[in-house]
PDB file of C-alpha atoms in Angstrom:
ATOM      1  CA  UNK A  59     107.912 186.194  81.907  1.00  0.00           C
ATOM      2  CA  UNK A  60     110.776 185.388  79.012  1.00  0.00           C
ATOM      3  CA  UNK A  61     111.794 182.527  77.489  1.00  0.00           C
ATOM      4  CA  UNK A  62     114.809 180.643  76.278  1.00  0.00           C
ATOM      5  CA  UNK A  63     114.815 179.195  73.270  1.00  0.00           C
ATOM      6  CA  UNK A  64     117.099 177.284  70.651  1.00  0.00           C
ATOM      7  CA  UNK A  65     117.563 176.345  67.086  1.00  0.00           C
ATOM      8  CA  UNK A  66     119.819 175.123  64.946  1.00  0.00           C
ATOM      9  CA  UNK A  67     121.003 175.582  60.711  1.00  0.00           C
ATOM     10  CA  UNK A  68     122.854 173.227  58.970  1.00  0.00           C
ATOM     11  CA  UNK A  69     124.939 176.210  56.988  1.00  0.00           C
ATOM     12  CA  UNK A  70     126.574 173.144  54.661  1.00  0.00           C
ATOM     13  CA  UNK A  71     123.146 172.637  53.051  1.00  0.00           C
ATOM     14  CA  UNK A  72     121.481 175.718  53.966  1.00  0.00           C
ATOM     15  CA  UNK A  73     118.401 173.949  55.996  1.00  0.00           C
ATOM     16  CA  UNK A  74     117.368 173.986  60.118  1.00  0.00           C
ATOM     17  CA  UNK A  75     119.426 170.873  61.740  1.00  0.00           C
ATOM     18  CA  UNK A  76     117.080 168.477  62.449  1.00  0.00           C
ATOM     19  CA  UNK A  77     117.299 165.619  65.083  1.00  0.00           C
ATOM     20  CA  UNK A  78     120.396 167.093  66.855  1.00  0.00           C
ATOM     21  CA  UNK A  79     120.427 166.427  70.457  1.00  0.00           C
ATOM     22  CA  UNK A  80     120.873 169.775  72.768  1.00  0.00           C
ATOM     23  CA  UNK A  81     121.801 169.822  76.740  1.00  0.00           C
ATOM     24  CA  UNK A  82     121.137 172.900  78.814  1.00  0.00           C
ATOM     25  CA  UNK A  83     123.460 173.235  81.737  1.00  0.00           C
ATOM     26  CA  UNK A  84     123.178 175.666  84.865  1.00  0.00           C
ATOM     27  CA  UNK A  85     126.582 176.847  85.747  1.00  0.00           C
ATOM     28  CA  UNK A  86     126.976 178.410  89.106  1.00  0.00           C
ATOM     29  CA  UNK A  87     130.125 177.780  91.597  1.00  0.00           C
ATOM     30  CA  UNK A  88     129.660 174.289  92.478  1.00  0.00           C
ATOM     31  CA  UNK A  89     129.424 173.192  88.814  1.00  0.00           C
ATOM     32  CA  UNK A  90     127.440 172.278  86.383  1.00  0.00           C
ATOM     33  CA  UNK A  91     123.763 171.155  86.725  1.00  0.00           C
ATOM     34  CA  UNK A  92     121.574 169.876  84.033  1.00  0.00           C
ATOM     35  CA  UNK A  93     118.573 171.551  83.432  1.00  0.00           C
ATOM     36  CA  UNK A  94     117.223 169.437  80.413  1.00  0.00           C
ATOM     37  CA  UNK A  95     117.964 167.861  76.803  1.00  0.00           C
ATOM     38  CA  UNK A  96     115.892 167.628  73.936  1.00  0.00           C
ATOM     39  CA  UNK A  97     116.180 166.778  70.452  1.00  0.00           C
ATOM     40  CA  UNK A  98     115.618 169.217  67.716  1.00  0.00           C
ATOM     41  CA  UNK A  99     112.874 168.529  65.213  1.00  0.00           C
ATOM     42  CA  UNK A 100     112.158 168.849  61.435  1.00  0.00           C
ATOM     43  CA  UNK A 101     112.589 172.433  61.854  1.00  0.00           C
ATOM     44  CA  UNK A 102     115.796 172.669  63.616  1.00  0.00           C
ATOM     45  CA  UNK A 103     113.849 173.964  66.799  1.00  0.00           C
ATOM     46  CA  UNK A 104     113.159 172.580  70.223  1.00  0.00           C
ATOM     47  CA  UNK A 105     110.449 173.171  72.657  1.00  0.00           C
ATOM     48  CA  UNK A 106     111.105 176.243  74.957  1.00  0.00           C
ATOM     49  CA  UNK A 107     114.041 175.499  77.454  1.00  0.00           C
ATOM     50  CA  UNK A 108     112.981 177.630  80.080  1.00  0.00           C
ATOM     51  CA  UNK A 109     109.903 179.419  80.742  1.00  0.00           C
ATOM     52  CA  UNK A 110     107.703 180.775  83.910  1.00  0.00           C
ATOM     53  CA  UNK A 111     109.243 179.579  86.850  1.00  0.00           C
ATOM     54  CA  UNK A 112     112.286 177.707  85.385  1.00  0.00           C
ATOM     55  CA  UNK A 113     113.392 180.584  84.022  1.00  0.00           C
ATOM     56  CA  UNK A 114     116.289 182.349  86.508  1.00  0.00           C
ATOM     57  CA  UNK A 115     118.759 185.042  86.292  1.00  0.00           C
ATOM     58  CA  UNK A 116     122.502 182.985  85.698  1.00  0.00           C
ATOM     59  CA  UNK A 117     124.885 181.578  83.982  1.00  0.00           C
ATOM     60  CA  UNK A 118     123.947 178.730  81.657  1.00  0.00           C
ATOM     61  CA  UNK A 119     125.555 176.779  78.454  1.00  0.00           C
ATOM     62  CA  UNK A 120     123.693 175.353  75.585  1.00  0.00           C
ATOM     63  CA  UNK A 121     125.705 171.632  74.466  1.00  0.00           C
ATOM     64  CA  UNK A 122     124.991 170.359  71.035  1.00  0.00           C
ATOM     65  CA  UNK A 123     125.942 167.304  69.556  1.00  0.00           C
ATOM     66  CA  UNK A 124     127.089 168.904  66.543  1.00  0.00           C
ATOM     67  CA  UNK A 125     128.912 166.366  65.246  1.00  0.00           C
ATOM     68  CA  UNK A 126     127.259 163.306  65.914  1.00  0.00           C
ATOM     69  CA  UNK A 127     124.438 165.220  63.316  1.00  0.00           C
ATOM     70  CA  UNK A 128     126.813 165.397  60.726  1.00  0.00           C
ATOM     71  CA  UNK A 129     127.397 161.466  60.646  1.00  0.00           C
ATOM     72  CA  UNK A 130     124.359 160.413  60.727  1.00  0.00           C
ATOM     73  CA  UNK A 131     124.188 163.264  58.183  1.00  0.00           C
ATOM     74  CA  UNK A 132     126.395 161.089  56.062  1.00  0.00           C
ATOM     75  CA  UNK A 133     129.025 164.080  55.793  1.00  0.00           C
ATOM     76  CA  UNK A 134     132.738 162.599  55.987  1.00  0.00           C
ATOM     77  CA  UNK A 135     134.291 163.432  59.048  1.00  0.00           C
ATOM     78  CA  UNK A 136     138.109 163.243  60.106  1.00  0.00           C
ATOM     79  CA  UNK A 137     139.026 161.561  63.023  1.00  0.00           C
ATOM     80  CA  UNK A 138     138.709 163.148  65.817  1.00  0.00           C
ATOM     81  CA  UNK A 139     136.068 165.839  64.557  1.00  0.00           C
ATOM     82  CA  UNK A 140     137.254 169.043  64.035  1.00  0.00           C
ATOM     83  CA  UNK A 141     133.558 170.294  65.343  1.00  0.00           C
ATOM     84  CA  UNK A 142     131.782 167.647  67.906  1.00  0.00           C
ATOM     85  CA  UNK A 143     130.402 169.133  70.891  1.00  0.00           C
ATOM     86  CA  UNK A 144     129.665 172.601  70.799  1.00  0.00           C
ATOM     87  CA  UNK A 145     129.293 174.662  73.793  1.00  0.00           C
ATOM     88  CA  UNK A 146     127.392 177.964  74.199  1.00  0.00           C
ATOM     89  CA  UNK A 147     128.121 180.106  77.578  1.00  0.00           C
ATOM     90  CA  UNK A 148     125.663 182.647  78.231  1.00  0.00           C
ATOM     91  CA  UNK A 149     124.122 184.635  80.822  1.00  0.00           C
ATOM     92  CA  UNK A 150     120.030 185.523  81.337  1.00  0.00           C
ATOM     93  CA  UNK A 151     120.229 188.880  82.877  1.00  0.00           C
ATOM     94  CA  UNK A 152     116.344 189.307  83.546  1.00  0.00           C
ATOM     95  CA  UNK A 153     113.935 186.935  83.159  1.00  0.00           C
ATOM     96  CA  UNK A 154     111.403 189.041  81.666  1.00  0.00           C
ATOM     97  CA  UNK A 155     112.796 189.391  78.672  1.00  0.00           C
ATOM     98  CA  UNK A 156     113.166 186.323  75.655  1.00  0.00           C
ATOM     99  CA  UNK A 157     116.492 184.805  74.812  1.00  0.00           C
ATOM    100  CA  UNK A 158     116.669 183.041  71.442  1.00  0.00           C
ATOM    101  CA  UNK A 159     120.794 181.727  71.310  1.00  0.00           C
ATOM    102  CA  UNK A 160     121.009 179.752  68.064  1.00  0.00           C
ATOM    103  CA  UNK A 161     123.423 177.666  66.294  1.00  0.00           C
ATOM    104  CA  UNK A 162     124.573 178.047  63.074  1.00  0.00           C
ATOM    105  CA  UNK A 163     126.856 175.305  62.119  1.00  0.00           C
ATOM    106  CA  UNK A 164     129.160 173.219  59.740  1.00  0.00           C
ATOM    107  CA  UNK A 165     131.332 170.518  59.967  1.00  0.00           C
ATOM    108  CA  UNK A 166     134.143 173.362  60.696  1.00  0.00           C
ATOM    109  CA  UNK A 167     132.394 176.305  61.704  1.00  0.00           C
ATOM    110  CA  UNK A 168     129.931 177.585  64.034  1.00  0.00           C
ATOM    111  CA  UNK A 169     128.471 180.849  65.274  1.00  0.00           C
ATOM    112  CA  UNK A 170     125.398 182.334  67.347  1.00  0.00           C
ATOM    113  CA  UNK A 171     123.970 185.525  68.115  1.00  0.00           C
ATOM    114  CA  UNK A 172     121.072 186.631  70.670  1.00  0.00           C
ATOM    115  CA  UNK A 173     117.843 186.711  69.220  1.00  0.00           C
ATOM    116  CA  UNK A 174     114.527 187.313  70.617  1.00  0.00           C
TER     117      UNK A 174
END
């Protein structure tokens, strides 16, 4: 069995976003249901999201508090954020297989990739 996994890098000081908090969502037609939320530690990483049983073939999104980081970061924000809550819609095609979906971030960027 796969495994879904997260992390996040702070691209403004080139270092793994630590204490960020991340939602995972399962998105089918009635909605949105929330799977779990974590917090990601000194190395910008969480604990597995899904694994073994947990881990289905769907839609899903990733929701990171990207800008409530940055101010406790101390970096100077306008008002509303230009990046706050970023959301990452993906699919898991087969569970067998590992899904690493990153987020690389700034205060006015962001990006992600698949990984494995």
């Amino acid at each position: 069995m796969g495994k879904l996994s997260t992390h996040v890098l702070d691209i403004t000081v080139g270092k793994p976003g630590a204490g960020v908090k991340v939602a995972l969502y399962a998105v089918g037609p009635a909605g949105k249901t929330l799977l779990k939320t974590d917090v990601t530690n000194a190395d910008g990483r969480c604990a597995p999201l899904l694994e073994g049983d947990g881990m289905q073939v769907g839609q899903y999104e990733l929701v990171f508090d990207a800008g409530d980081y940055f101010a406790a970061q101390g970096v100077e924000l306008p008002s509303p954020r230009f990046i706050d809550r970023v959301t990452l819609a993906f699919g898991i095609a087969s569970v067998e297989q590992n899904y690493h979906v990153p987020l690389v971030v700034s205060p006015w960027a962001y990006s992600t990739y698949r990984g494995s």
